[in-house]
PDB file of C-alpha atoms and ligand atoms in Angstrom:
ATOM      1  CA  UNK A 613       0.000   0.000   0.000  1.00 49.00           C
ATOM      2  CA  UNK A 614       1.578   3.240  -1.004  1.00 55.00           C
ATOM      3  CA  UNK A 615       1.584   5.826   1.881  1.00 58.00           C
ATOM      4  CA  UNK A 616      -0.143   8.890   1.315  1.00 56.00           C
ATOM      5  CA  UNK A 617       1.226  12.235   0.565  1.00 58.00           C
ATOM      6  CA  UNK A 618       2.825  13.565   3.634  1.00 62.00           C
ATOM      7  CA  UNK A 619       0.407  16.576   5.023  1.00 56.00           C
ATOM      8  CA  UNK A 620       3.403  19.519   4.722  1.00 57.00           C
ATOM      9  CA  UNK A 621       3.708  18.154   1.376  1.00 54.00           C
ATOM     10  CA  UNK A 622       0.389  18.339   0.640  1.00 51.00           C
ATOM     11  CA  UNK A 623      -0.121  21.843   2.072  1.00 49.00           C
ATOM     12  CA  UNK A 624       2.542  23.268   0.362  1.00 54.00           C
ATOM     13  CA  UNK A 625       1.266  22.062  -2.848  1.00 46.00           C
ATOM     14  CA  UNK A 626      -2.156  23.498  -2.470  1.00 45.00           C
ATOM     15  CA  UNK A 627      -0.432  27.017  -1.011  1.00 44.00           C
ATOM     16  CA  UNK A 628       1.379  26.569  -4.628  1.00 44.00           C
ATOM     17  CA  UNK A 629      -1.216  26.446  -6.336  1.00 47.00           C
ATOM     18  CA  UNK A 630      -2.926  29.276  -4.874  1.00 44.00           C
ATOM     19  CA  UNK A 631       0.145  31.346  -5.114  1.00 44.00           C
ATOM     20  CA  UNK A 632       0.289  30.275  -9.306  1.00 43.00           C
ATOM     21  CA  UNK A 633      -2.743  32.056  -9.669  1.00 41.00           C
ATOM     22  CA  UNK A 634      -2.389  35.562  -7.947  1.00 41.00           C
ATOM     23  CA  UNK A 635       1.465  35.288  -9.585  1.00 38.00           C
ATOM     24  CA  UNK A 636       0.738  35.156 -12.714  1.00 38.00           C
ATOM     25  CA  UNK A 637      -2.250  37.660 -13.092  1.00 41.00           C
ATOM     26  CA  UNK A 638       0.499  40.044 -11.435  1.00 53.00           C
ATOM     27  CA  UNK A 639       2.481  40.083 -14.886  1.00 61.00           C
ATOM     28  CA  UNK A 640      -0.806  40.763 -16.947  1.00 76.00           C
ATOM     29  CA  UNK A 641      -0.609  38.667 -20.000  1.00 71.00           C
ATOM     30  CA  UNK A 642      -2.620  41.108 -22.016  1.00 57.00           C
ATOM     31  CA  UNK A 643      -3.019  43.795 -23.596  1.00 52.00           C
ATOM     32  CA  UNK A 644       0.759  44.792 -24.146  1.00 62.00           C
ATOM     33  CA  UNK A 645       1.662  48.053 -22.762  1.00 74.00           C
ATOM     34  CA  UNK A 646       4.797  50.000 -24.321  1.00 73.00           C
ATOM     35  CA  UNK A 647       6.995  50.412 -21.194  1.00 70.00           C
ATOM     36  CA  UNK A 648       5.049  48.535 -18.619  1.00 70.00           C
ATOM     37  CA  UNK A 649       7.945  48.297 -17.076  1.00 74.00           C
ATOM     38  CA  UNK A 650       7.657  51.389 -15.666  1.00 85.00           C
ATOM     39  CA  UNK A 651       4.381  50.456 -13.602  1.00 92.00           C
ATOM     40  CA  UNK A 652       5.265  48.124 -10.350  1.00 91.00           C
ATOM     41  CA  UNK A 653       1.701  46.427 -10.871  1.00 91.00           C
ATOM     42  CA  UNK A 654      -0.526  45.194 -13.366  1.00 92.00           C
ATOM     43  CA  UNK A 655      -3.967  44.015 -13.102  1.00 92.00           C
ATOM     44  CA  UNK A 656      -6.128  42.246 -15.124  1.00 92.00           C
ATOM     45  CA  UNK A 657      -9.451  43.923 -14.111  1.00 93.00           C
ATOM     46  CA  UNK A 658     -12.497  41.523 -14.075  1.00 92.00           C
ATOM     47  CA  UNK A 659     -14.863  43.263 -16.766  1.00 95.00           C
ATOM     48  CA  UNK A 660     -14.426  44.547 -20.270  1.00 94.00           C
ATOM     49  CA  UNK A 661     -10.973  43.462 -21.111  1.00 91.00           C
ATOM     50  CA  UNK A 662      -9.382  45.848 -19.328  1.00 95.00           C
ATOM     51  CA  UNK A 663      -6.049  46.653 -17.348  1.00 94.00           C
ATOM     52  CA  UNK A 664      -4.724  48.325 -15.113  1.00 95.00           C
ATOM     53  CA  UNK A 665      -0.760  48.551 -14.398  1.00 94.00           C
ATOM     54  CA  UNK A 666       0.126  51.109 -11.026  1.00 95.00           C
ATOM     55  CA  UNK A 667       2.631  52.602  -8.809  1.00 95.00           C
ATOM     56  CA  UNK A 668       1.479  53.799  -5.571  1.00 96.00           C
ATOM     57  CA  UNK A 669       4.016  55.840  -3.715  1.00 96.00           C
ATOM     58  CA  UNK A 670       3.581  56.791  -0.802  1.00 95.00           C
ATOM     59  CA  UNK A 671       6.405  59.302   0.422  1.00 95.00           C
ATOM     60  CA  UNK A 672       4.486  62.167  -1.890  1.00 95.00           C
ATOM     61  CA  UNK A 673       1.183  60.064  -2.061  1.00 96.00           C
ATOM     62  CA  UNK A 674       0.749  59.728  -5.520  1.00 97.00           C
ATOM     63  CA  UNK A 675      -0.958  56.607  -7.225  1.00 97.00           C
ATOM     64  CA  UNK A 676       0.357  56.610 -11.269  1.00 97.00           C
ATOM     65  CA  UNK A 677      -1.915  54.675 -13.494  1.00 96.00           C
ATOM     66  CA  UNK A 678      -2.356  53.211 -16.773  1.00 96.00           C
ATOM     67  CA  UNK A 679      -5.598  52.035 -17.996  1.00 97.00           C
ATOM     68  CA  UNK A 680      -6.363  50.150 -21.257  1.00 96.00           C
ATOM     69  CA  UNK A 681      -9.383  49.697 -22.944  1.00 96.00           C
ATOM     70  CA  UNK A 682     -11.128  49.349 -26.126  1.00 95.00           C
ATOM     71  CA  UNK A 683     -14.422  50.561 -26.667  1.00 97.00           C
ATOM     72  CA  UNK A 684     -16.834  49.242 -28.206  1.00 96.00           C
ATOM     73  CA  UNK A 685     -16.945  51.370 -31.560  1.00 94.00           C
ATOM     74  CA  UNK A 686     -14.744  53.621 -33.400  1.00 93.00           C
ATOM     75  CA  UNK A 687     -15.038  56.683 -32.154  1.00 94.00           C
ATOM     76  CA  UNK A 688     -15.980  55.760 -28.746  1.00 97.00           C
ATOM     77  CA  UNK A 689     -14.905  56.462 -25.395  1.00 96.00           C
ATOM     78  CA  UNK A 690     -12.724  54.888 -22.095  1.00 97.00           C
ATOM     79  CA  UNK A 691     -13.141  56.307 -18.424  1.00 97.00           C
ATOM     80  CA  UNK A 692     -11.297  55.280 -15.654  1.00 98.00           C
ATOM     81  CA  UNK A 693     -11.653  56.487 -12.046  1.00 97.00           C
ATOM     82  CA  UNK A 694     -12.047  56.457  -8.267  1.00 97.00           C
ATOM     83  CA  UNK A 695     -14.689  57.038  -6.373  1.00 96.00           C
ATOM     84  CA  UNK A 696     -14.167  58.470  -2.852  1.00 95.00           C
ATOM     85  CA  UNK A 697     -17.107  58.568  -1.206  1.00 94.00           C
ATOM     86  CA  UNK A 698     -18.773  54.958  -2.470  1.00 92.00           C
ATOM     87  CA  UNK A 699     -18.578  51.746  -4.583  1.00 92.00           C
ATOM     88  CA  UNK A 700     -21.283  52.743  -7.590  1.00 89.00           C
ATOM     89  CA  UNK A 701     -21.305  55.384 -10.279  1.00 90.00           C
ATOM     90  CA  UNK A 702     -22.369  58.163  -8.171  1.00 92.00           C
ATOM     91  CA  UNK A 703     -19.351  60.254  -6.494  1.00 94.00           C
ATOM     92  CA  UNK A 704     -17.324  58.928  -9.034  1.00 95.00           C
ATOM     93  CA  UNK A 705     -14.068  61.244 -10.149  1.00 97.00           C
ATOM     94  CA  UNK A 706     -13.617  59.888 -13.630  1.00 97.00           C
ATOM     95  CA  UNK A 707     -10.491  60.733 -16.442  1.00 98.00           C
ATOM     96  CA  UNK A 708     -11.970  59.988 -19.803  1.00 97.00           C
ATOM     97  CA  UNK A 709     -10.127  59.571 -23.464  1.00 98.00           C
ATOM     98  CA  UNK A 710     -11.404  59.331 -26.804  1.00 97.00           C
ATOM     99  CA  UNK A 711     -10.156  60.067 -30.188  1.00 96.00           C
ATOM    100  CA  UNK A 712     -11.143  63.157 -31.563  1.00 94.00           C
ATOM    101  CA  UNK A 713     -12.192  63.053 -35.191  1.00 90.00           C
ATOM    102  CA  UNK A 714      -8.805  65.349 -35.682  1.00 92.00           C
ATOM    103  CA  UNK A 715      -6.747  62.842 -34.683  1.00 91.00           C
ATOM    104  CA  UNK A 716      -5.693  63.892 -31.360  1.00 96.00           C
ATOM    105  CA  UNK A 717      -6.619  62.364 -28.365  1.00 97.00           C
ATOM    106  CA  UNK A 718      -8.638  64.177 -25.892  1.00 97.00           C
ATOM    107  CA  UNK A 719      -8.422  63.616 -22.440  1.00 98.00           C
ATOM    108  CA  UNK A 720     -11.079  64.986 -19.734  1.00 97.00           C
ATOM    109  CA  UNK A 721     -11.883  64.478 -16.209  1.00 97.00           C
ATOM    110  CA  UNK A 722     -15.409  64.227 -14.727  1.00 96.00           C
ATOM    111  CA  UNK A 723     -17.160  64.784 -11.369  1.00 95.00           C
ATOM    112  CA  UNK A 724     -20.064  62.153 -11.666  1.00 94.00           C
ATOM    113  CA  UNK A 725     -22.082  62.636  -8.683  1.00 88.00           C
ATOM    114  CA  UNK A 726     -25.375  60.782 -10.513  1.00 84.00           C
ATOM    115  CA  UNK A 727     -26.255  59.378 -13.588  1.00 79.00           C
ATOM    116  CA  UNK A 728     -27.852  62.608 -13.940  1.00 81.00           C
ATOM    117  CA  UNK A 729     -25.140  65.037 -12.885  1.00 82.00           C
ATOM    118  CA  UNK A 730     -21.882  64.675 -15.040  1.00 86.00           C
ATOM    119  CA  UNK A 731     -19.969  67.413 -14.689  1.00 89.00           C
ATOM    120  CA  UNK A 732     -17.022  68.155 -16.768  1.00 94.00           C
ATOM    121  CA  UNK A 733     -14.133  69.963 -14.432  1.00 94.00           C
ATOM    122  CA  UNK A 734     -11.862  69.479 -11.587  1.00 95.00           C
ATOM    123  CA  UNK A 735     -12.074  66.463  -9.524  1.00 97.00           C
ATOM    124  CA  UNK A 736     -11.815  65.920  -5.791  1.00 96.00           C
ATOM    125  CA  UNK A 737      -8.119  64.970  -5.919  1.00 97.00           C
ATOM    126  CA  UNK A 738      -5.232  66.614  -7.522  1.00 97.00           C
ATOM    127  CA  UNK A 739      -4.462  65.123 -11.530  1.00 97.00           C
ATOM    128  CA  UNK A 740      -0.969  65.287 -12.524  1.00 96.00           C
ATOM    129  CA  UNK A 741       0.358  64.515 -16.256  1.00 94.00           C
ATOM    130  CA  UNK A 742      -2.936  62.828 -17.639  1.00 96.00           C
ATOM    131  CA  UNK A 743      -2.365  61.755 -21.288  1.00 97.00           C
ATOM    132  CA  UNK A 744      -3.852  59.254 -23.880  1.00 97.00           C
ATOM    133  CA  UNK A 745      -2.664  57.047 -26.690  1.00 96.00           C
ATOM    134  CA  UNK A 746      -4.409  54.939 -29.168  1.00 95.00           C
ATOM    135  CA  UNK A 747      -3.176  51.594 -29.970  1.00 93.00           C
ATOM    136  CA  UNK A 748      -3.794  51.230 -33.852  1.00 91.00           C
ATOM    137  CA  UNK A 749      -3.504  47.360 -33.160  1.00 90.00           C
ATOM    138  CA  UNK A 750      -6.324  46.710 -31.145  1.00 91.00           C
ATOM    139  CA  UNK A 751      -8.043  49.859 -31.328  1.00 93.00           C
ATOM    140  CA  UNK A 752      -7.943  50.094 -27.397  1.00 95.00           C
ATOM    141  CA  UNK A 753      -7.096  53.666 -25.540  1.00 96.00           C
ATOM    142  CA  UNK A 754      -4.662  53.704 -22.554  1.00 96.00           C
ATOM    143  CA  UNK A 755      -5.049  56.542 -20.622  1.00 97.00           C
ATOM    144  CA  UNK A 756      -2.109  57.882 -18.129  1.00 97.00           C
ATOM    145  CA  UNK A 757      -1.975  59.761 -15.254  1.00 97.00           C
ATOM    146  CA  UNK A 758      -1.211  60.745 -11.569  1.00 97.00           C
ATOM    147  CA  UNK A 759      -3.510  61.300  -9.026  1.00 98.00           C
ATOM    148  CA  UNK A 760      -3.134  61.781  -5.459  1.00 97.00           C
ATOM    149  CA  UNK A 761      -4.719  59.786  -2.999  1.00 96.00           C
ATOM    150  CA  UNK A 762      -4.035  59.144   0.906  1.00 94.00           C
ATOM    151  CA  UNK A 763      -3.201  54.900   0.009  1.00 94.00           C
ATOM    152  CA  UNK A 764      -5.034  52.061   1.557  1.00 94.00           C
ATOM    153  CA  UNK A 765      -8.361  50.485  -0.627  1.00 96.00           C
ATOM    154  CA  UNK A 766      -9.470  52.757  -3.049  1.00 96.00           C
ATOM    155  CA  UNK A 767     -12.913  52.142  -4.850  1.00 97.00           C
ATOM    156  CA  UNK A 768     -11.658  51.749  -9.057  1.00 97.00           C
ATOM    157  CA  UNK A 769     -14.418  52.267 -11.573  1.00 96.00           C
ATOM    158  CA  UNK A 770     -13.754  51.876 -15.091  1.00 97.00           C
ATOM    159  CA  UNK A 771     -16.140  51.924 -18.321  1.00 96.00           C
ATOM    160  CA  UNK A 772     -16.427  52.273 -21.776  1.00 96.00           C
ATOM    161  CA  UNK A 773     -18.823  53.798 -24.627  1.00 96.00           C
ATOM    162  CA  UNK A 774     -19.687  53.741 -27.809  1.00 96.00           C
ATOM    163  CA  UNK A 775     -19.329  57.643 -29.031  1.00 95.00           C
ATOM    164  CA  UNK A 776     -18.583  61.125 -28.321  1.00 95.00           C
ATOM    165  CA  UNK A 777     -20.910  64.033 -29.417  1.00 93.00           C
ATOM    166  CA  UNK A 778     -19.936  67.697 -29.941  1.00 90.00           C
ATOM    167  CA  UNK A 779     -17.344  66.593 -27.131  1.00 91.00           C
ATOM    168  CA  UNK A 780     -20.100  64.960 -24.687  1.00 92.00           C
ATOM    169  CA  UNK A 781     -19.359  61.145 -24.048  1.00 94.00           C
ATOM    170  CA  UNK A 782     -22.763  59.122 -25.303  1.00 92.00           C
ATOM    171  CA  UNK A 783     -24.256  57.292 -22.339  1.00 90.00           C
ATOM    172  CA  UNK A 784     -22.434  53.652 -22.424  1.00 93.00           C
ATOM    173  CA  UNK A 785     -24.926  50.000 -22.540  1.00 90.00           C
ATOM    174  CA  UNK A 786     -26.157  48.735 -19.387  1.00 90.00           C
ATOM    175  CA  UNK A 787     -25.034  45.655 -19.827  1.00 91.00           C
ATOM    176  CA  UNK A 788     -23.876  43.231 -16.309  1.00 91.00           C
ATOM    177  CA  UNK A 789     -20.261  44.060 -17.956  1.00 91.00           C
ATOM    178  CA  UNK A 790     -20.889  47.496 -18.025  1.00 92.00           C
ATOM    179  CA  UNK A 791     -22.786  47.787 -14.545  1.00 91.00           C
ATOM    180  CA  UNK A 792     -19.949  45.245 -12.823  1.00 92.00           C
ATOM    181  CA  UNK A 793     -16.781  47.372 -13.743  1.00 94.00           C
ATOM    182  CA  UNK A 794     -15.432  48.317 -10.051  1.00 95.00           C
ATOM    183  CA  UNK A 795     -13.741  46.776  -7.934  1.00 95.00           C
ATOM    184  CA  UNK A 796     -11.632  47.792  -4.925  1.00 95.00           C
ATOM    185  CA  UNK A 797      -7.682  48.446  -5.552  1.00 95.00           C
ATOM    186  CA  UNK A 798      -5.582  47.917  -2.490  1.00 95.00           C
ATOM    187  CA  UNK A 799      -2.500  50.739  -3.165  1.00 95.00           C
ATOM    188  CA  UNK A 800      -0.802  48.885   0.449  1.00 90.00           C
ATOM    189  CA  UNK A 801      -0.754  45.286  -1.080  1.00 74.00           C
ATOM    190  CA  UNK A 802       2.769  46.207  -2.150  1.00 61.00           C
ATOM    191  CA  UNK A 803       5.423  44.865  -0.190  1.00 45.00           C
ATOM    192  CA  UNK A 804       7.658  48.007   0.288  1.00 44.00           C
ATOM    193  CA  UNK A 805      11.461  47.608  -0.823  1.00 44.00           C
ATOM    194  CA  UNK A 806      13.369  46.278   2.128  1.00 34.00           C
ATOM    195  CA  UNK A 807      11.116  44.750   3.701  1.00 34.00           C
ATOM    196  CA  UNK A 808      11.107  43.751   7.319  1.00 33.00           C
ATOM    197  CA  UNK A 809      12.881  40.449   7.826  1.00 30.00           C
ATOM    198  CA  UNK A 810      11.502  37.489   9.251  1.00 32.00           C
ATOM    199  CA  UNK A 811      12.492  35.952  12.322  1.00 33.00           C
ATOM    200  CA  UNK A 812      13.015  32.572  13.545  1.00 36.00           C
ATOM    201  CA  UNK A 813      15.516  29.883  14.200  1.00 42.00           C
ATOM    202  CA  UNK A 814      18.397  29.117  11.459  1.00 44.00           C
ATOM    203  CA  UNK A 815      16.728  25.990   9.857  1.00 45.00           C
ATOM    204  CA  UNK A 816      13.431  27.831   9.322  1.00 45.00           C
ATOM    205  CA  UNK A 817      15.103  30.076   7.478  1.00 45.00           C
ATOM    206  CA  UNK A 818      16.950  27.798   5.755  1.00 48.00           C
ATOM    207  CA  UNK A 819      13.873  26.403   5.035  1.00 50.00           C
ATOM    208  CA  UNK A 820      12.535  29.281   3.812  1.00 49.00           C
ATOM    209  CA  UNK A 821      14.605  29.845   1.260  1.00 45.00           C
ATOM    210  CA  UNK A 822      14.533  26.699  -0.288  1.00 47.00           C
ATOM    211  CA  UNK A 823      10.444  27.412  -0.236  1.00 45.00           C
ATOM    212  CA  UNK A 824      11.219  31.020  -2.340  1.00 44.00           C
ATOM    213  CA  UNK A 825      13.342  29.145  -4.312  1.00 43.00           C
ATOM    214  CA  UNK A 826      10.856  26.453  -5.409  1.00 41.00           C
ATOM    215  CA  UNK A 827       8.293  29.459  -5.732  1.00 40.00           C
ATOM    216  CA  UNK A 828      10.657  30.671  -8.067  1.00 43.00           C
ATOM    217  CA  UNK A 829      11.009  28.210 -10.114  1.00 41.00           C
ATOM    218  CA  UNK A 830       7.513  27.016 -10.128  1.00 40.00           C
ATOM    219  CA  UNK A 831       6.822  31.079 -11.246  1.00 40.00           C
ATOM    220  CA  UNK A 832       9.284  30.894 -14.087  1.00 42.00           C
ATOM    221  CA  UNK A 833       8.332  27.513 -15.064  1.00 39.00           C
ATOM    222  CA  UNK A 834       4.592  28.664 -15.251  1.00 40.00           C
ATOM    223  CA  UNK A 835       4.608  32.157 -15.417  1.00 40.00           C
ATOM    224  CA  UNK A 836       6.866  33.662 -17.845  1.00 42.00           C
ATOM    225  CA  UNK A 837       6.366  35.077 -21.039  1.00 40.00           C
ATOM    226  CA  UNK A 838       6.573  32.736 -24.173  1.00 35.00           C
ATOM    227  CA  UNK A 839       4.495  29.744 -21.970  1.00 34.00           C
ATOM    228  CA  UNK A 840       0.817  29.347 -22.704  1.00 30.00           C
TER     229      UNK A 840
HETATM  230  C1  NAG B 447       6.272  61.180  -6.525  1.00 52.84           C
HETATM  231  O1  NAG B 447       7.444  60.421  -6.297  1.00 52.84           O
HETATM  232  C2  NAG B 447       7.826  59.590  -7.379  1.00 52.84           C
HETATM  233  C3  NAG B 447       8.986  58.722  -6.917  1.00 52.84           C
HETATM  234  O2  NAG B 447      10.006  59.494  -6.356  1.00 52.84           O
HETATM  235  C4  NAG B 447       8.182  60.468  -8.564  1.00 52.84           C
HETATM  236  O3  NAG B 447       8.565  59.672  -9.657  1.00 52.84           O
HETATM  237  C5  NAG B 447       6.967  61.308  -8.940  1.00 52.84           C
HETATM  238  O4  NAG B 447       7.294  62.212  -9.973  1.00 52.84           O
HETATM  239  C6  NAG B 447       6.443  62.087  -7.747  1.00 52.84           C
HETATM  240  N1  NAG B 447       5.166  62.661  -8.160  1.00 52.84           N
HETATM  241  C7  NAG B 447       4.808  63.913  -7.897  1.00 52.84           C
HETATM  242  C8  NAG B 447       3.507  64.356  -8.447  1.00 52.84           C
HETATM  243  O5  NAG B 447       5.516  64.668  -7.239  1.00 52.84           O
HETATM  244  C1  NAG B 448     -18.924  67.267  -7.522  1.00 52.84           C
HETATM  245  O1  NAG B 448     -20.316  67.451  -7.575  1.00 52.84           O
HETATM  246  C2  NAG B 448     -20.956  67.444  -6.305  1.00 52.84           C
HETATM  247  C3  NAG B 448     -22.471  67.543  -6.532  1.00 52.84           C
HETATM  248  O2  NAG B 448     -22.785  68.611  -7.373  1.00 52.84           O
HETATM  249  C4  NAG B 448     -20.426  68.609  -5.470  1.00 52.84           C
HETATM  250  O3  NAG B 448     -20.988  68.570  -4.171  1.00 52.84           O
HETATM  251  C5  NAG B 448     -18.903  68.462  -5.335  1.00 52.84           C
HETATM  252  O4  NAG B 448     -18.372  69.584  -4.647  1.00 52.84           O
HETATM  253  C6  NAG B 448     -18.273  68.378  -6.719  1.00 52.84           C
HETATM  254  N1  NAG B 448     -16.851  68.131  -6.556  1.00 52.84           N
HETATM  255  C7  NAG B 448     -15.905  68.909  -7.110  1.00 52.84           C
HETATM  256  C8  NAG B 448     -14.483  68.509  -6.898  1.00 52.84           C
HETATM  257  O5  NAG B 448     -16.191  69.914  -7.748  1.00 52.84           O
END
């Protein structure tokens, strides 16, 4: 009779596997971001094929973001933005992007305190260096900027719609996609650089390492770019 797994062997796996998963949405396998590399995070976000790649830092309290998506037409519009004061629609401070029919990008921000009250101006937090690009390949907008907020959970909201016009952003579909794109961003989940170091005994940190290691193999082996 073969003896069964032994249980720290069995733990470990199923840590592993939970690990693979959080791991390997971190790199973001789509869509392809010139110099991502300058954003500490990525992440996937759960509705309309969007992302998200970050830098919170805190010394001058500044979160930098990048947010791609397409939208649905040519023409049409991408909004991304934090609400302070809920989880819906309503209080949101949005940064919107389109492409004007001249070519050039616009980029606005937005003070949506109700579907009914969208008011183009200044939001409730400071907006440093916000930009747009179009990506010819996919036909998806990323917009950049800066904003400042205090850190901790933030409330995201992102959406997209179909057309802008005379400069007002059409109303987007009401679709569960559509009505299901927030979702809270945690600016502290960032393990700062030089981290605190563990304690314990010699041999647990021996044993330690030799975990890491295996994590990092397991995260190369799974992971990295060029594996499906
Ligand atoms: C905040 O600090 C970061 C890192 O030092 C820097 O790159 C960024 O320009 C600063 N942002 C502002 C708005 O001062
Ligand atoms: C956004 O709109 C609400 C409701 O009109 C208003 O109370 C709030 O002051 C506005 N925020 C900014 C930053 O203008």
């Amino acid at each position: 009779m073969a003896s069964p797994p032994h249980p720290v062997v069995t733990f470990s796996l199923l840590i592993l596997s939970l690990l693979f998963s959080t791991a390997c949405s971190a790199t973001c396998a789509a869509p392809k971001l010139k110099h991502s590399n300058l954003y500490k995070n990525c992440n996937e976000l759960p509705t309309l094929k969007s992302t998200l790649h970050w830098t919170y830092t805190a010394a001058n309290k500044t979160l930098a973001v990048a947010f791609t998506a397409a939208p649905p037409a040519d023409g049409g519009w991408v909004a991304w933005g934090i609400n302070p004061t809920g989880t819906g629609m309503g209080g949101t401070q949005a940064i919107l992007a389109y492409k004007d029919p001249n070519g050039s990008m616009a980029v606005k921000t937005y003070n949506i305190s109700s579907y009914s009250s969208i008011v183009e101006g200044k939001l409730a937090f400071q907006v440093y260096d916000k930009r747009a690009e179009f990506n010819a390949g996919d036909g998806s907008i990323t917009i950049f900027a800066v904003v400042e907020s205090a850190g901790g959970k933030v409330n995201q909201i992102w959406q997209v719609g179909p057309g802008v016009s005379k400069g007002v952003p059409e109303k987007h579909e009401f679709n569960q996609e559509n009505l299901n794109s927030k979702a809270s961003l945690d600016l502290s989940s960032v393990a700062p650089t030089g981290a605190s170091q563990t304690s314990g005994d010699a041999g647990l940190r021996k044993r330690n390492v030799g975990f890491v290691l295996l994590l990092g193999l397991v995260f190369a082996v799974f992971c990295l770019p060029g594996r499906s």
